[in-house]
């Protein structure tokens, strides 16, 4: 088991406490979830609060386990303050990207820490691209850089095709923030892991091109 850092413990505790409150209090959940109409009315606080709410226990558990396994990598590389900046920026950019793509869909709602957690995951991959990751139900290790690349490509596909009740755009926004801030904080990665930096930029470039072409 990993030694859990205080900042990670605080984030997990905040997610658990706020999510449990949301599970048992419908009005609380509705008041703080991400919702386009409410945000356009001026309730920008939802951009942050929605990142600490979850749909159910499985959703909460998946996000917090992912954070638990990758947080230490980023904390050890960047320090506590910069880790927290990456986490919060990824949460916010994920929701900003969701807002951008759904701004005319007044009914659109979302919750979850997925954007923030994806930012931490993408940051960790920049530092350790060759670490092995496992997909559920597939007991074969996958190099982290391949996982990151495929995950974002799938997110673009899912976003384009509206697959499932999943915030694919929040995942992409979170990854973009995690990627950009990590390189800003650790520009030496452009020398030591340049090929990984370029490979992980591919989905971001594809998203930009598809958007410019009006295909997403």
Coordinates of C-alpha atoms in Angstrom, one line a residue:
X1 CA 0.0 0.0 0.0
X2 CA 1.2 3.5 -0.7
X3 CA 1.8 6.0 2.0
X4 CA -0.9 8.5 1.5
X5 CA 0.1 12.2 1.6
X6 CA -1.9 14.6 3.7
X7 CA -3.1 16.6 0.7
X8 CA -4.4 13.5 -1.0
X9 CA -6.1 12.4 2.2
X10 CA -7.8 15.9 2.5
X11 CA -9.0 15.8 -1.1
X12 CA -10.4 12.2 -0.7
X13 CA -12.1 13.2 2.5
X14 CA -13.7 16.2 0.9
X15 CA -14.9 14.1 -2.0
X16 CA -16.3 11.5 0.3
X17 CA -18.0 13.9 2.7
X18 CA -19.6 16.1 0.0
X19 CA -20.6 13.1 -2.1
X20 CA -22.2 11.4 0.8
X21 CA -24.1 14.6 1.6
X22 CA -25.3 14.6 -2.1
X23 CA -26.3 11.0 -2.0
X24 CA -28.7 11.7 0.9
X25 CA -29.8 15.3 0.2
X26 CA -31.3 15.8 -3.3
X27 CA -31.6 19.6 -2.9
X28 CA -27.9 19.8 -1.9
X29 CA -27.0 17.7 -5.0
X30 CA -29.1 19.8 -7.3
X31 CA -27.7 23.1 -5.8
X32 CA -24.1 22.3 -6.4
X33 CA -23.9 20.0 -9.5
X34 CA -22.6 21.3 -12.8
X35 CA -25.6 22.6 -14.8
X36 CA -25.4 24.8 -17.8
X37 CA -28.6 26.8 -17.1
X38 CA -27.6 27.5 -13.5
X39 CA -24.0 28.5 -14.5
X40 CA -25.3 30.9 -17.2
X41 CA -27.5 32.5 -14.5
X42 CA -24.3 33.3 -12.6
X43 CA -23.8 30.3 -10.3
X44 CA -20.1 29.8 -11.3
X45 CA -19.4 28.1 -8.0
X46 CA -20.8 25.0 -9.5
X47 CA -17.7 24.8 -11.7
X48 CA -15.8 23.8 -8.5
X49 CA -18.4 22.2 -6.3
X50 CA -19.5 19.7 -8.9
X51 CA -16.1 18.2 -8.9
X52 CA -16.6 17.0 -5.3
X53 CA -20.0 15.4 -6.0
X54 CA -20.6 11.9 -7.5
X55 CA -23.5 10.0 -8.9
X56 CA -23.0 6.9 -6.7
X57 CA -20.6 5.0 -4.5
X58 CA -19.0 3.2 -7.5
X59 CA -18.4 6.5 -9.3
X60 CA -16.8 7.9 -6.1
X61 CA -14.7 4.8 -5.4
X62 CA -13.3 4.6 -8.9
X63 CA -12.2 8.3 -8.9
X64 CA -10.7 8.2 -5.5
X65 CA -8.8 4.9 -6.1
X66 CA -7.3 6.3 -9.3
X67 CA -6.3 9.5 -7.4
X68 CA -4.8 7.3 -4.6
X69 CA -2.6 5.3 -6.9
X70 CA -1.2 8.3 -8.9
X71 CA -1.2 11.2 -6.5
X72 CA 2.2 10.3 -4.9
X73 CA 4.0 10.3 -8.2
X74 CA 2.9 13.9 -8.9
X75 CA 3.5 15.0 -5.3
X76 CA 7.0 13.6 -5.3
X77 CA 7.8 15.2 -8.6
X78 CA 6.2 18.6 -8.2
X79 CA 5.6 19.1 -4.5
X80 CA 2.4 19.5 -2.6
X81 CA 1.4 23.0 -3.7
X82 CA 2.0 22.4 -7.4
X83 CA 0.2 19.0 -7.1
X84 CA -2.8 20.9 -5.7
X85 CA -2.6 23.5 -8.4
X86 CA -2.6 20.7 -11.1
X87 CA -5.6 19.0 -9.4
X88 CA -7.7 22.1 -9.1
X89 CA -6.8 23.5 -12.5
X90 CA -7.7 20.2 -14.1
X91 CA -11.0 20.2 -12.3
X92 CA -11.8 23.7 -13.5
X93 CA -10.5 23.3 -17.1
X94 CA -12.4 20.1 -17.4
X95 CA -15.6 21.9 -16.5
X96 CA -14.8 24.9 -18.6
X97 CA -14.4 22.6 -21.6
X98 CA -17.7 21.0 -20.8
X99 CA -19.3 24.4 -20.6
X100 CA -17.8 25.4 -23.9
X101 CA -19.1 22.4 -25.8
X102 CA -22.5 22.3 -24.1
X103 CA -23.2 26.0 -23.5
X104 CA -26.4 25.9 -25.6
X105 CA -27.7 22.7 -23.8
X106 CA -29.4 24.3 -20.8
X107 CA -30.4 20.9 -19.4
X108 CA -26.8 19.5 -19.4
X109 CA -25.6 18.5 -16.0
X110 CA -22.6 16.6 -14.7
X111 CA -20.7 15.7 -11.5
X112 CA -17.5 14.0 -10.5
X113 CA -13.8 14.4 -9.9
X114 CA -12.9 12.7 -13.2
X115 CA -11.5 15.9 -14.9
X116 CA -9.2 16.6 -11.9
X117 CA -8.2 12.9 -11.5
X118 CA -7.5 12.6 -15.3
X119 CA -5.2 15.7 -15.0
X120 CA -3.2 13.9 -12.2
X121 CA -3.1 10.7 -14.2
X122 CA -1.8 12.5 -17.3
X123 CA 0.8 14.3 -15.2
X124 CA 2.0 11.1 -13.7
X125 CA 2.3 9.5 -17.1
X126 CA 4.6 12.3 -18.2
X127 CA 7.0 11.4 -15.3
X128 CA 6.7 7.6 -15.6
X129 CA 5.5 6.7 -19.1
X130 CA 6.7 3.1 -18.9
X131 CA 4.9 2.1 -15.7
X132 CA 2.4 -0.7 -16.1
X133 CA -1.3 0.0 -15.9
X134 CA -4.2 -2.5 -16.0
X135 CA -7.6 -2.2 -17.6
X136 CA -10.6 -3.7 -15.8
X137 CA -11.2 -7.3 -16.8
X138 CA -8.0 -7.3 -18.9
X139 CA -5.2 -8.8 -16.7
X140 CA -2.4 -7.7 -19.2
X141 CA -0.2 -4.8 -18.2
X142 CA -0.2 -1.8 -20.6
X143 CA 2.5 0.8 -20.7
X144 CA 1.2 4.0 -19.2
X145 CA 1.9 6.1 -22.3
X146 CA -0.2 3.8 -24.5
X147 CA -3.0 3.8 -21.9
X148 CA -3.0 7.6 -21.8
X149 CA -3.0 7.9 -25.6
X150 CA -5.8 5.4 -26.1
X151 CA -7.8 6.8 -23.2
X152 CA -7.9 10.3 -24.7
X153 CA -8.5 9.0 -28.2
X154 CA -11.5 7.1 -26.8
X155 CA -12.6 10.3 -25.0
X156 CA -12.6 12.2 -28.2
X157 CA -14.6 9.4 -29.9
X158 CA -17.0 9.3 -27.0
X159 CA -17.4 13.0 -27.0
X160 CA -18.1 13.0 -30.7
X161 CA -20.6 10.1 -30.6
X162 CA -22.1 11.1 -27.2
X163 CA -21.3 7.6 -25.8
X164 CA -22.7 6.8 -22.4
X165 CA -23.5 9.1 -19.5
X166 CA -19.9 10.1 -19.3
X167 CA -18.2 13.6 -19.3
X168 CA -15.7 12.8 -22.0
X169 CA -15.0 16.5 -22.5
X170 CA -14.2 17.0 -18.8
X171 CA -11.7 14.1 -19.1
X172 CA -10.1 15.9 -22.1
X173 CA -10.0 19.3 -20.4
X174 CA -8.5 17.8 -17.2
X175 CA -5.8 16.0 -19.2
X176 CA -5.0 19.1 -21.1
X177 CA -4.6 21.1 -17.9
X178 CA -2.5 18.3 -16.3
X179 CA -0.3 18.1 -19.3
X180 CA 0.2 21.8 -19.7
X181 CA 0.9 22.6 -16.1
X182 CA 3.3 19.7 -15.6
X183 CA 5.4 20.9 -18.6
X184 CA 5.2 24.5 -17.2
X185 CA 6.4 23.3 -13.8
X186 CA 8.9 20.8 -15.2
X187 CA 10.2 22.0 -18.6
X188 CA 13.1 19.6 -18.3
X189 CA 10.6 16.9 -19.4
X190 CA 10.9 18.4 -22.9
X191 CA 14.5 17.1 -23.0
X192 CA 14.3 13.9 -20.9
X193 CA 10.9 12.6 -22.2
X194 CA 10.4 14.6 -25.4
X195 CA 8.9 11.6 -27.4
X196 CA 6.4 11.0 -24.6
X197 CA 5.5 14.7 -24.5
X198 CA 4.9 14.6 -28.3
X199 CA 2.9 11.4 -28.3
X200 CA 0.6 12.6 -25.5
X201 CA 0.0 15.8 -27.4
X202 CA -1.5 13.9 -30.3
X203 CA -5.0 13.6 -28.9
X204 CA -5.0 17.2 -27.9
X205 CA -4.0 18.2 -31.5
X206 CA -6.7 15.9 -32.9
X207 CA -9.3 17.6 -30.7
X208 CA -8.2 21.0 -31.9
X209 CA -8.3 20.1 -35.5
X210 CA -11.7 18.4 -35.3
X211 CA -13.1 21.4 -33.6
X212 CA -11.7 23.7 -36.2
X213 CA -13.2 21.6 -38.9
X214 CA -16.5 21.6 -37.1
X215 CA -16.5 17.9 -36.6
X216 CA -16.8 18.0 -32.8

